[in-house]
CSV table of C-alpha atoms and ligand atoms in Angstrom, one decimal:
chain,number,residue,atom,x,y,z
A,1,UNK,CA,-64.9,22.0,-26.5
A,2,UNK,CA,-65.7,25.7,-26.3
A,3,UNK,CA,-66.9,27.9,-23.6
A,4,UNK,CA,-68.4,31.4,-23.7
A,5,UNK,CA,-66.2,34.4,-22.8
A,6,UNK,CA,-64.8,34.0,-19.3
A,7,UNK,CA,-66.0,36.9,-17.1
A,8,UNK,CA,-63.6,38.5,-14.9
A,9,UNK,CA,-63.7,39.3,-11.2
A,10,UNK,CA,-60.8,40.6,-9.2
A,11,UNK,CA,-59.3,37.4,-7.7
A,12,UNK,CA,-55.7,38.5,-7.1
A,13,UNK,CA,-54.9,40.9,-4.4
A,14,UNK,CA,-51.4,42.0,-3.9
A,15,UNK,CA,-49.7,45.4,-3.4
A,16,UNK,CA,-50.2,46.0,-7.1
A,17,UNK,CA,-48.7,48.9,-9.0
A,18,UNK,CA,-50.4,48.1,-12.3
A,19,UNK,CA,-53.7,46.7,-13.6
A,20,UNK,CA,-54.3,44.1,-16.2
A,21,UNK,CA,-57.6,43.4,-18.0
A,22,UNK,CA,-57.8,39.9,-19.6
A,23,UNK,CA,-60.4,38.8,-22.2
A,24,UNK,CA,-60.5,35.1,-23.0
A,25,UNK,CA,-62.0,33.5,-26.0
A,26,UNK,CA,-62.4,29.8,-26.9
A,27,UNK,CA,-61.8,26.6,-25.1
A,28,UNK,CA,-60.9,25.6,-21.5
A,29,UNK,CA,-57.3,25.4,-22.6
A,30,UNK,CA,-57.3,29.2,-23.2
A,31,UNK,CA,-59.0,29.8,-19.9
A,32,UNK,CA,-56.2,27.8,-18.2
A,33,UNK,CA,-53.5,29.7,-20.2
A,34,UNK,CA,-55.1,33.0,-19.2
A,35,UNK,CA,-54.8,32.0,-15.5
A,36,UNK,CA,-51.2,31.1,-16.1
A,37,UNK,CA,-50.5,34.4,-17.6
A,38,UNK,CA,-52.2,36.1,-14.7
A,39,UNK,CA,-50.0,34.1,-12.3
A,40,UNK,CA,-46.9,35.4,-14.3
A,41,UNK,CA,-48.2,39.0,-14.3
A,42,UNK,CA,-49.1,38.9,-10.6
A,43,UNK,CA,-45.4,38.3,-9.9
A,44,UNK,CA,-44.8,41.5,-11.9
A,45,UNK,CA,-47.1,43.3,-9.5
A,46,UNK,CA,-50.1,43.4,-11.8
A,47,UNK,CA,-53.6,43.0,-10.4
A,48,UNK,CA,-56.7,42.0,-12.3
A,49,UNK,CA,-59.3,44.6,-13.3
A,50,UNK,CA,-62.6,44.1,-15.0
A,51,UNK,CA,-62.5,47.6,-16.5
A,52,UNK,CA,-60.6,48.2,-19.7
A,53,UNK,CA,-60.7,51.9,-18.9
A,54,UNK,CA,-58.4,51.6,-15.8
A,55,UNK,CA,-56.1,48.9,-17.3
A,56,UNK,CA,-52.4,49.5,-17.9
A,57,UNK,CA,-52.3,46.3,-19.9
A,58,UNK,CA,-55.1,44.8,-21.9
A,59,UNK,CA,-54.5,41.1,-22.8
A,60,UNK,CA,-56.7,39.4,-25.4
A,61,UNK,CA,-56.3,35.7,-25.3
A,62,UNK,CA,-57.6,34.6,-28.7
A,63,UNK,CA,-59.0,31.5,-30.4
A,64,UNK,CA,-58.5,30.6,-34.0
A,65,UNK,CA,-60.6,27.4,-34.3
A,66,UNK,CA,-63.2,29.1,-36.5
A,67,UNK,CA,-62.9,32.1,-38.8
A,68,UNK,CA,-65.5,34.1,-36.9
A,69,UNK,CA,-63.3,34.1,-33.8
A,70,UNK,CA,-60.5,36.0,-35.6
A,71,UNK,CA,-63.0,38.6,-36.8
A,72,UNK,CA,-64.2,39.1,-33.3
A,73,UNK,CA,-60.6,39.8,-32.2
A,74,UNK,CA,-60.1,42.3,-35.0
A,75,UNK,CA,-63.2,44.2,-34.1
A,76,UNK,CA,-62.2,44.2,-30.4
A,77,UNK,CA,-58.8,45.6,-31.4
A,78,UNK,CA,-60.6,48.4,-33.2
A,79,UNK,CA,-62.4,49.4,-30.0
A,80,UNK,CA,-59.1,49.2,-28.1
A,81,UNK,CA,-57.4,51.4,-30.6
A,82,UNK,CA,-59.8,54.2,-29.8
A,83,UNK,CA,-59.2,53.8,-26.1
A,84,UNK,CA,-55.4,53.7,-26.7
A,85,UNK,CA,-55.7,57.0,-28.6
A,86,UNK,CA,-57.2,58.6,-25.4
A,87,UNK,CA,-54.7,56.7,-23.1
A,88,UNK,CA,-51.5,56.2,-25.1
A,89,UNK,CA,-49.8,54.6,-22.0
A,90,UNK,CA,-52.0,51.5,-22.3
A,91,UNK,CA,-50.3,48.4,-23.5
A,92,UNK,CA,-52.2,46.0,-25.8
A,93,UNK,CA,-51.1,42.4,-25.9
A,94,UNK,CA,-52.6,39.6,-28.1
A,95,UNK,CA,-52.0,36.1,-27.0
A,96,UNK,CA,-53.4,32.7,-28.0
A,97,UNK,CA,-53.9,30.9,-31.3
A,98,UNK,CA,-54.7,34.0,-33.5
A,99,UNK,CA,-51.4,35.5,-32.4
A,100,UNK,CA,-49.6,32.3,-33.3
A,101,UNK,CA,-51.4,31.7,-36.7
A,102,UNK,CA,-51.8,35.2,-37.9
A,103,UNK,CA,-48.7,36.9,-36.5
A,104,UNK,CA,-47.5,39.4,-39.1
A,105,UNK,CA,-50.9,39.7,-40.8
A,106,UNK,CA,-52.5,40.6,-37.5
A,107,UNK,CA,-50.0,43.3,-36.8
A,108,UNK,CA,-50.5,44.7,-40.3
A,109,UNK,CA,-54.3,44.9,-39.7
A,110,UNK,CA,-53.9,46.1,-36.2
A,111,UNK,CA,-50.6,48.1,-35.7
A,112,UNK,CA,-51.8,49.2,-32.2
A,113,UNK,CA,-50.7,45.8,-30.9
A,114,UNK,CA,-47.7,46.2,-28.5
A,115,UNK,CA,-47.1,42.6,-27.6
A,116,UNK,CA,-47.8,39.4,-29.5
A,117,UNK,CA,-47.4,36.1,-27.7
A,118,UNK,CA,-48.2,32.6,-29.0
A,119,UNK,CA,-49.7,29.9,-26.7
A,120,UNK,CA,-46.4,28.0,-26.9
A,121,UNK,CA,-44.5,30.9,-25.5
A,122,UNK,CA,-46.6,32.4,-22.7
A,123,UNK,CA,-43.7,31.9,-20.3
A,124,UNK,CA,-42.0,34.7,-22.1
A,125,UNK,CA,-44.7,37.3,-21.3
A,126,UNK,CA,-42.8,39.0,-18.5
A,127,UNK,CA,-39.7,39.4,-20.7
A,128,UNK,CA,-41.8,40.8,-23.6
A,129,UNK,CA,-43.5,43.3,-21.2
A,130,UNK,CA,-40.2,44.6,-19.9
A,131,UNK,CA,-38.7,44.7,-23.4
A,132,UNK,CA,-41.7,46.8,-24.5
A,133,UNK,CA,-41.6,49.0,-21.4
A,134,UNK,CA,-38.0,49.8,-21.9
A,135,UNK,CA,-37.9,50.3,-25.7
A,136,UNK,CA,-41.4,51.4,-26.4
A,137,UNK,CA,-41.3,49.0,-29.4
A,138,UNK,CA,-43.4,46.1,-30.2
A,139,UNK,CA,-42.2,42.8,-28.6
A,140,UNK,CA,-43.2,39.3,-29.8
A,141,UNK,CA,-42.7,35.6,-29.2
A,142,UNK,CA,-44.4,33.1,-31.3
A,143,UNK,CA,-43.6,29.4,-32.1
A,144,UNK,CA,-42.9,26.5,-29.8
A,145,UNK,CA,-40.4,25.3,-27.3
A,146,UNK,CA,-38.8,22.0,-28.2
A,147,UNK,CA,-38.4,19.3,-25.6
A,148,UNK,CA,-38.2,19.4,-22.5
A,149,UNK,CA,-41.8,20.5,-22.2
A,150,UNK,CA,-42.5,24.2,-22.5
A,151,UNK,CA,-42.3,26.2,-19.3
A,152,UNK,CA,-45.8,27.5,-19.3
A,153,UNK,CA,-47.0,24.1,-18.3
A,154,UNK,CA,-45.0,24.1,-15.2
A,155,UNK,CA,-44.9,27.7,-14.2
A,156,UNK,CA,-47.6,27.5,-11.6
A,157,UNK,CA,-46.6,24.4,-9.8
A,158,UNK,CA,-42.9,25.2,-10.0
A,159,UNK,CA,-43.8,28.1,-7.6
A,160,UNK,CA,-45.8,25.5,-5.6
A,161,UNK,CA,-48.8,27.9,-5.5
A,162,UNK,CA,-52.1,27.6,-7.0
A,163,UNK,CA,-52.5,29.9,-10.0
A,164,UNK,CA,-55.1,32.7,-9.5
A,165,UNK,CA,-58.5,32.4,-11.1
A,166,UNK,CA,-59.9,34.8,-13.6
A,167,UNK,CA,-63.4,34.5,-12.1
A,168,UNK,CA,-64.8,33.8,-8.7
A,169,UNK,CA,-67.0,31.2,-10.6
A,170,UNK,CA,-64.0,29.1,-11.1
A,171,UNK,CA,-62.5,28.8,-7.6
A,172,UNK,CA,-64.2,25.5,-6.8
A,173,UNK,CA,-63.7,23.8,-10.2
A,174,UNK,CA,-60.2,24.4,-11.6
A,175,UNK,CA,-58.3,23.5,-14.8
A,176,UNK,CA,-55.0,21.8,-14.9
A,177,UNK,CA,-53.1,21.5,-18.2
A,178,UNK,CA,-51.5,18.1,-18.6
A,179,UNK,CA,-50.2,18.5,-22.2
A,180,UNK,CA,-50.0,21.0,-24.9
A,181,UNK,CA,-50.3,20.6,-28.7
A,182,UNK,CA,-51.9,17.9,-30.7
A,183,UNK,CA,-50.5,15.1,-33.0
A,184,UNK,CA,-53.8,14.1,-34.5
A,185,UNK,CA,-54.1,16.3,-37.6
A,186,UNK,CA,-57.8,16.0,-38.1
A,187,UNK,CA,-58.3,17.5,-41.6
A,188,UNK,CA,-60.5,20.4,-40.4
A,189,UNK,CA,-58.4,21.5,-37.4
A,190,UNK,CA,-55.9,24.2,-36.9
A,191,UNK,CA,-54.7,23.1,-33.4
A,192,UNK,CA,-51.6,21.2,-34.4
A,193,UNK,CA,-50.5,24.4,-36.3
A,194,UNK,CA,-51.4,26.9,-33.5
A,195,UNK,CA,-50.4,24.8,-30.5
A,196,UNK,CA,-47.7,22.6,-32.0
A,197,UNK,CA,-46.9,19.0,-31.3
A,198,UNK,CA,-47.9,17.1,-28.2
A,199,UNK,CA,-45.8,17.8,-25.2
A,200,UNK,CA,-46.8,16.1,-21.9
A,201,UNK,CA,-46.1,17.7,-18.5
A,202,UNK,CA,-44.5,15.4,-15.9
A,203,UNK,CA,-47.0,13.5,-13.6
A,204,UNK,CA,-45.2,15.0,-10.5
A,205,UNK,CA,-45.8,18.5,-11.7
A,206,UNK,CA,-49.4,17.9,-12.5
A,207,UNK,CA,-50.2,16.2,-9.2
A,208,UNK,CA,-48.3,19.0,-7.3
A,209,UNK,CA,-50.5,21.6,-9.0
A,210,UNK,CA,-53.7,19.6,-8.2
A,211,UNK,CA,-52.6,19.4,-4.6
A,212,UNK,CA,-51.9,23.2,-4.5
A,213,UNK,CA,-55.3,23.9,-6.0
A,214,UNK,CA,-57.1,21.7,-3.5
A,215,UNK,CA,-55.2,23.5,-0.7
A,216,UNK,CA,-56.5,26.8,-2.1
A,217,UNK,CA,-60.1,25.6,-2.0
A,218,UNK,CA,-60.7,23.6,-5.2
A,219,UNK,CA,-63.0,20.6,-4.9
A,220,UNK,CA,-63.0,19.6,-8.6
A,221,UNK,CA,-60.2,19.5,-11.1
A,222,UNK,CA,-60.5,19.1,-14.9
A,223,UNK,CA,-57.4,17.8,-16.6
A,224,UNK,CA,-56.9,19.5,-19.9
A,225,UNK,CA,-55.3,18.5,-23.2
A,226,UNK,CA,-56.2,18.3,-26.9
A,227,UNK,CA,-56.1,14.5,-26.6
A,228,UNK,CA,-55.6,13.5,-23.0
A,229,UNK,CA,-55.6,9.7,-23.9
A,230,UNK,CA,-52.2,10.1,-25.5
A,231,UNK,CA,-50.8,11.7,-22.4
A,232,UNK,CA,-47.2,10.6,-21.5
A,233,UNK,CA,-46.2,8.9,-24.8
A,234,UNK,CA,-43.5,11.6,-25.3
A,235,UNK,CA,-42.1,11.3,-21.7
A,236,UNK,CA,-39.1,9.2,-20.9
A,237,UNK,CA,-41.0,6.9,-18.5
A,238,UNK,CA,-44.1,6.9,-20.8
A,239,UNK,CA,-46.7,7.1,-18.0
A,240,UNK,CA,-50.2,6.2,-19.3
A,241,UNK,CA,-53.2,8.5,-18.9
A,242,UNK,CA,-54.9,5.8,-16.9
A,243,UNK,CA,-52.0,5.8,-14.4
A,244,UNK,CA,-52.2,9.6,-14.1
A,245,UNK,CA,-56.0,9.3,-13.5
A,246,UNK,CA,-55.4,6.7,-10.8
A,247,UNK,CA,-52.9,8.9,-9.0
A,248,UNK,CA,-55.0,12.0,-9.3
A,249,UNK,CA,-58.2,10.4,-8.0
A,250,UNK,CA,-56.3,9.4,-4.9
A,251,UNK,CA,-55.4,13.0,-3.9
A,252,UNK,CA,-56.8,13.8,-0.5
A,253,UNK,CA,-59.5,16.5,-0.6
A,254,UNK,CA,-60.4,16.2,-4.3
A,255,UNK,CA,-64.1,15.6,-4.6
A,256,UNK,CA,-64.3,15.2,-8.4
A,257,UNK,CA,-61.8,14.7,-11.2
A,258,UNK,CA,-62.8,15.3,-14.8
A,259,UNK,CA,-60.9,15.4,-18.1
A,260,UNK,CA,-61.2,16.7,-21.6
A,261,UNK,CA,-60.7,16.3,-24.5
A,262,UNK,CA,-60.6,12.6,-25.1
A,263,UNK,CA,-60.3,11.7,-28.7
A,264,UNK,CA,-62.4,8.5,-29.3
A,265,UNK,CA,-59.8,6.9,-31.5
A,266,UNK,CA,-57.4,6.0,-28.6
A,267,UNK,CA,-60.0,6.0,-25.8
A,268,UNK,CA,-59.4,2.5,-24.3
A,269,UNK,CA,-61.4,-0.1,-22.5
A,270,UNK,CA,-59.1,0.4,-19.6
A,271,UNK,CA,-60.0,4.1,-19.4
A,272,UNK,CA,-63.7,3.2,-19.6
A,273,UNK,CA,-63.4,0.7,-16.8
A,274,UNK,CA,-61.9,3.3,-14.5
A,275,UNK,CA,-65.3,5.0,-14.3
A,276,UNK,CA,-66.5,1.9,-12.5
A,277,UNK,CA,-63.7,1.8,-9.9
A,278,UNK,CA,-63.0,5.5,-9.4
A,279,UNK,CA,-66.2,7.2,-8.2
A,280,UNK,CA,-64.4,10.6,-8.2
A,281,UNK,CA,-64.5,10.5,-12.0
A,282,UNK,CA,-68.2,11.0,-11.8
A,283,UNK,CA,-70.8,9.8,-14.3
A,284,UNK,CA,-70.0,11.9,-17.3
A,285,UNK,CA,-67.7,12.0,-20.3
A,286,UNK,CA,-67.2,14.4,-23.2
A,287,UNK,CA,-66.3,12.3,-26.3
A,288,UNK,CA,-66.3,14.3,-29.5
A,289,UNK,CA,-67.7,12.4,-32.5
A,290,UNK,CA,-67.9,15.2,-35.1
A,291,UNK,CA,-70.1,13.3,-37.5
A,292,UNK,CA,-72.4,10.2,-37.6
A,293,UNK,CA,-71.3,9.3,-41.1
A,294,UNK,CA,-68.4,6.9,-41.8
A,295,UNK,CA,-67.4,8.6,-45.1
A,296,UNK,CA,-67.3,12.0,-43.4
A,297,UNK,CA,-65.3,10.6,-40.4
A,298,UNK,CA,-62.8,9.2,-42.9
A,299,UNK,CA,-62.5,12.5,-44.8
A,300,UNK,CA,-62.0,14.2,-41.4
A,301,UNK,CA,-59.3,11.7,-40.6
A,302,UNK,CA,-60.8,10.9,-37.2
A,303,UNK,CA,-59.5,7.3,-37.2
A,304,UNK,CA,-62.9,5.9,-35.9
A,305,UNK,CA,-66.0,4.6,-37.6
A,306,UNK,CA,-69.4,5.1,-36.1
A,307,UNK,CA,-69.4,1.4,-35.0
A,308,UNK,CA,-66.0,1.8,-33.2
A,309,UNK,CA,-67.3,5.0,-31.6
A,310,UNK,CA,-70.4,3.2,-30.4
A,311,UNK,CA,-68.2,0.4,-29.1
A,312,UNK,CA,-66.5,2.9,-26.8
A,313,UNK,CA,-69.8,4.1,-25.5
A,314,UNK,CA,-70.7,0.5,-24.8
A,315,UNK,CA,-67.6,0.1,-22.7
A,316,UNK,CA,-68.5,3.2,-20.8
A,317,UNK,CA,-72.1,2.1,-20.3
A,318,UNK,CA,-70.9,-1.2,-19.0
A,319,UNK,CA,-68.8,0.7,-16.4
A,320,UNK,CA,-71.6,3.2,-15.5
A,321,UNK,CA,-74.9,2.2,-17.0
A,322,UNK,CA,-76.4,5.7,-16.7
A,323,UNK,CA,-73.3,7.6,-17.8
A,324,UNK,CA,-74.0,11.0,-19.3
A,325,UNK,CA,-72.3,11.9,-22.5
A,326,UNK,CA,-71.6,15.1,-24.4
A,327,UNK,CA,-70.0,15.6,-27.8
A,328,UNK,CA,-68.8,18.0,-30.5
A,329,UNK,CA,-70.5,17.9,-33.9
A,330,UNK,CA,-69.6,19.7,-37.1
A,331,UNK,CA,-72.2,20.1,-39.9
A,332,UNK,CA,-71.4,21.0,-43.5
A,333,UNK,CA,-68.0,19.4,-43.6
A,334,UNK,CA,-66.8,19.5,-47.3
A,335,UNK,CA,-68.8,17.1,-49.4
A,336,UNK,CA,-71.3,16.4,-46.7
A,337,UNK,CA,-74.5,15.1,-48.5
A,338,UNK,CA,-78.1,15.2,-47.1
A,339,UNK,CA,-77.8,11.5,-46.4
A,340,UNK,CA,-74.5,11.9,-44.5
A,341,UNK,CA,-76.0,14.7,-42.5
A,342,UNK,CA,-79.1,12.5,-41.8
A,343,UNK,CA,-76.7,9.9,-40.4
A,344,UNK,CA,-75.4,12.5,-37.9
A,345,UNK,CA,-79.0,13.3,-36.9
A,346,UNK,CA,-79.6,9.5,-36.4
A,347,UNK,CA,-76.6,9.1,-34.3
A,348,UNK,CA,-77.6,12.0,-32.0
A,349,UNK,CA,-81.0,10.4,-31.6
A,350,UNK,CA,-79.4,7.0,-30.8
A,351,UNK,CA,-76.8,8.2,-28.3
A,352,UNK,CA,-79.0,10.9,-26.6
A,353,UNK,CA,-76.2,13.2,-25.5
A,354,UNK,CA,-76.8,15.3,-22.5
A,355,UNK,CA,-75.6,18.3,-24.5
A,356,UNK,CA,-73.5,19.0,-27.5
A,357,UNK,CA,-71.3,21.7,-28.9
A,358,UNK,CA,-72.4,22.1,-32.5
A,359,UNK,CA,-70.6,24.0,-35.2
A,360,UNK,CA,-70.9,24.9,-38.9
A,361,UNK,CA,-67.7,23.7,-40.6
A,362,UNK,CA,-65.4,26.7,-41.0
A,363,UNK,CA,-62.7,26.3,-43.6
A,364,UNK,CA,-59.2,27.0,-42.1
A,365,UNK,CA,-56.1,28.0,-43.9
A,366,UNK,CA,-53.3,25.4,-43.9
A,367,UNK,CA,-55.7,22.5,-43.1
A,368,UNK,CA,-56.4,19.9,-45.8
A,369,UNK,CA,-60.2,20.3,-45.6
A,370,UNK,CA,-59.8,24.1,-46.1
A,371,UNK,CA,-58.4,23.3,-49.6
A,372,UNK,CA,-61.1,20.8,-50.5
A,373,UNK,CA,-63.1,22.1,-53.5
A,374,UNK,CA,-66.4,20.6,-52.5
A,375,UNK,CA,-67.3,23.1,-49.8
A,376,UNK,CA,-70.9,23.1,-48.6
A,377,UNK,CA,-73.0,26.1,-49.3
A,378,UNK,CA,-73.3,28.5,-46.2
A,379,UNK,CA,-77.1,28.4,-46.3
A,380,UNK,CA,-77.2,24.6,-46.3
A,381,UNK,CA,-74.8,24.6,-43.3
A,382,UNK,CA,-77.0,27.0,-41.4
A,383,UNK,CA,-80.1,24.9,-42.1
A,384,UNK,CA,-78.4,21.7,-40.9
A,385,UNK,CA,-77.0,23.4,-37.8
A,386,UNK,CA,-80.5,24.7,-36.9
A,387,UNK,CA,-82.0,21.3,-37.4
A,388,UNK,CA,-79.3,19.6,-35.3
A,389,UNK,CA,-79.6,22.2,-32.5
A,390,UNK,CA,-83.4,21.8,-32.4
A,391,UNK,CA,-83.0,18.0,-32.1
A,392,UNK,CA,-80.3,18.3,-29.4
A,393,UNK,CA,-82.4,20.9,-27.4
A,394,UNK,CA,-85.3,18.5,-27.5
A,395,UNK,CA,-83.2,15.6,-26.2
A,396,UNK,CA,-81.5,17.8,-23.5
A,397,UNK,CA,-85.0,19.0,-22.4
A,398,UNK,CA,-86.3,15.4,-22.2
A,399,UNK,CA,-83.3,14.2,-20.2
A,400,UNK,CA,-83.6,17.1,-17.8
A,401,UNK,CA,-87.4,16.5,-17.5
A,402,UNK,CA,-86.7,12.9,-16.6
A,403,UNK,CA,-84.5,14.1,-13.7
A,404,UNK,CA,-87.5,15.7,-11.8
A,405,UNK,CA,-88.0,13.9,-8.6
A,406,UNK,CA,-84.5,12.4,-8.4
A,407,UNK,CA,-82.2,13.2,-5.5
A,408,UNK,CA,-78.6,13.9,-6.7
A,409,UNK,CA,-75.4,14.9,-5.0
A,410,UNK,CA,-74.5,18.4,-6.2
A,411,UNK,CA,-71.1,20.1,-5.9
A,412,UNK,CA,-71.8,23.8,-5.7
A,413,UNK,CA,-69.4,25.9,-7.7
A,414,UNK,CA,-70.6,29.5,-7.1
A,415,UNK,CA,-73.2,31.9,-5.9
A,416,UNK,CA,-74.9,34.2,-8.5
A,417,UNK,CA,-73.5,37.7,-8.4
A,418,UNK,CA,-76.8,39.1,-9.8
A,419,UNK,CA,-79.0,37.1,-7.5
A,420,UNK,CA,-77.4,36.4,-4.1
A,421,UNK,CA,-78.8,33.3,-2.5
A,422,UNK,CA,-79.0,31.4,-5.8
A,423,UNK,CA,-76.2,28.8,-5.9
A,424,UNK,CA,-75.1,26.9,-9.0
A,425,UNK,CA,-73.6,23.5,-9.0
A,426,UNK,CA,-73.2,20.3,-11.0
A,427,UNK,CA,-74.4,16.8,-10.5
A,428,UNK,CA,-72.1,13.8,-11.1
A,429,UNK,CA,-73.7,13.7,-14.6
A,430,UNK,CA,-72.4,17.2,-15.1
A,431,UNK,CA,-75.9,18.7,-15.2
A,432,UNK,CA,-76.2,22.3,-14.1
A,433,UNK,CA,-78.4,22.8,-11.0
A,434,UNK,CA,-79.6,26.0,-9.4
A,435,UNK,CA,-80.7,25.9,-5.7
A,436,UNK,CA,-81.9,28.8,-3.5
A,437,UNK,CA,-80.3,28.8,0.0
A,438,UNK,CA,-80.0,31.3,2.8
A,439,UNK,CA,-76.7,29.6,3.9
A,440,UNK,CA,-73.6,29.5,1.8
A,441,UNK,CA,-73.2,26.3,-0.3
A,442,UNK,CA,-70.2,27.1,-2.5
A,443,UNK,CA,-67.6,24.4,-2.3
A,444,UNK,CA,-69.9,21.9,-0.6
A,445,UNK,CA,-71.6,18.8,-1.8
A,446,UNK,CA,-75.3,18.5,-0.9
A,447,UNK,CA,-78.1,16.1,-1.7
A,448,UNK,CA,-80.5,18.0,-3.9
A,449,UNK,CA,-84.0,17.0,-5.0
A,450,UNK,CA,-84.6,18.1,-8.6
A,451,UNK,CA,-87.9,20.0,-8.9
A,452,UNK,CA,-87.9,21.1,-12.6
A,453,UNK,CA,-85.7,21.0,-15.7
A,454,UNK,CA,-85.6,22.6,-19.1
A,455,UNK,CA,-83.1,22.6,-21.9
A,456,UNK,CA,-80.7,24.8,-20.0
A,457,UNK,CA,-80.5,23.1,-16.7
A,458,UNK,CA,-82.2,21.9,-13.5
A,459,UNK,CA,-83.8,23.6,-10.5
A,460,UNK,CA,-83.7,21.8,-7.1
A,461,UNK,CA,-84.0,22.1,-3.4
A,462,UNK,CA,-81.7,20.8,-0.6
A,463,UNK,CA,-83.0,17.7,1.1
B,501,SAM,N1,-58.9,18.1,-29.7
B,501,SAM,C1,-60.3,17.9,-29.6
B,501,SAM,C2,-60.7,16.7,-30.4
B,501,SAM,O1,-60.0,16.3,-31.3
B,501,SAM,O2,-61.8,16.2,-30.2
B,501,SAM,C3,-61.0,19.2,-30.1
B,501,SAM,C4,-60.5,20.5,-29.9
B,501,SAM,S1,-61.3,21.8,-30.8
B,501,SAM,C5,-60.6,23.1,-29.8
B,501,SAM,C6,-63.0,21.8,-30.2
B,501,SAM,C7,-64.0,21.5,-31.3
B,501,SAM,O3,-64.0,22.6,-32.3
B,501,SAM,C8,-63.7,20.3,-32.2
B,501,SAM,O4,-64.0,19.1,-31.5
B,501,SAM,C9,-64.6,20.6,-33.4
B,501,SAM,O5,-65.9,20.1,-33.2
B,501,SAM,C10,-64.6,22.1,-33.5
B,501,SAM,N2,-63.8,22.5,-34.6
B,501,SAM,C11,-62.5,22.4,-34.8
B,501,SAM,N3,-62.1,22.8,-36.0
B,501,SAM,C12,-63.3,23.3,-36.6
B,501,SAM,C13,-63.6,23.9,-37.9
B,501,SAM,N4,-62.6,24.1,-38.8
B,501,SAM,N5,-64.9,24.2,-38.2
B,501,SAM,C14,-65.8,24.0,-37.3
B,501,SAM,N6,-65.6,23.4,-36.1
B,501,SAM,C15,-64.4,23.1,-35.7
């Protein structure tokens, strides 16, 4: 699931000699990777700056999931080129999935790049920096570590410290990577090619990092992986994801534990039942369906049917009757007919997701679907996306309106920078709530009475 650009506030303070400016595109996994790179750079006496103009190092952590994302990176590199012409000492580094997938092509299009580092090799960033500093030449590391699991996964906890945050907004709710890569090979998706095969991190390492984050002030942790359900199958002792969840929910001081992404095909009844017995898991799950049409799901190679997906929702609703759900949806997958799209609209109406990430299908090089000849016309994709978004906005608005008058426990994540005294938090159903308060609320859980709601979120007051 994707998030908007992560804004940056100076969160690392050390006797710094140099400044790094980090821009992060794409999913939570990228946000977590940026924090790990920041942790590595902090050890090299870099501190974070929000200003490109004062940065010694500008690091773009890129996303390749859709074509548009690459174009954004290239246009940003164009702007950086002009800055670098004025300040030749500035180092430009490109990390993330565009670096991995486009490598040589990217350098050809943007020779101003000094460092190129793929998501499977971010532990090599300090070496690349010193190589570039010494030689003045471009340094690069792309590709993947083989077993044992890649170092970037364990960098932070190995040092037994919580990695720094990119933004003050993220100090209460932190990400912890539990695996990298993906073995699912959905026909639309580049992830197995840009992030490699699944590699799980040891449970001990994961729990140590969670503990360090809680000690540093986190109250909520989101465990991250491309398909968290298959966590552990590559480790010698083969721990299950359910066993990891049980151990993590028992950590003292942790208020809430979330996880994403859970691929429905191997989401089990055991995992669903955990929501009933582990209140710290909250009352919310992101379960990407992609389409409401069986033939499309088959062509996507999602390994579920609409009926088996709905069966998983029934398990969840048995555990928590009012569980809130969100999903990812793709419109205009190759060959999608009007009727198949109508099936997706019907599913959305039936499930009533709290929110959804909705995308136009974007053909990706090296993926089977990118080579399908029955691509859907761009205009049709746009119309379908608009229709779907309109429906989802209506449902989200209705769900939020129905919250008015309810009293909910809210974990407050941050205070608005622009409007001090306005605090933002989330309910157990993962609904965003804004509350005005003259006393600080960040990091605390309070009962909040919901006073109004629209398609964006909820307004409330402390009770
Ligand atoms: N691993 C997760 C899963 O399998 O559910 C998804 C990871 S992906 C980073 C996030 C979302 O991007 C996907 O769920 C899908 O909806 C969307 N996505 C991936 N490839 C896409 C493509 N080629 N075109 C449009 N959307 C895409």
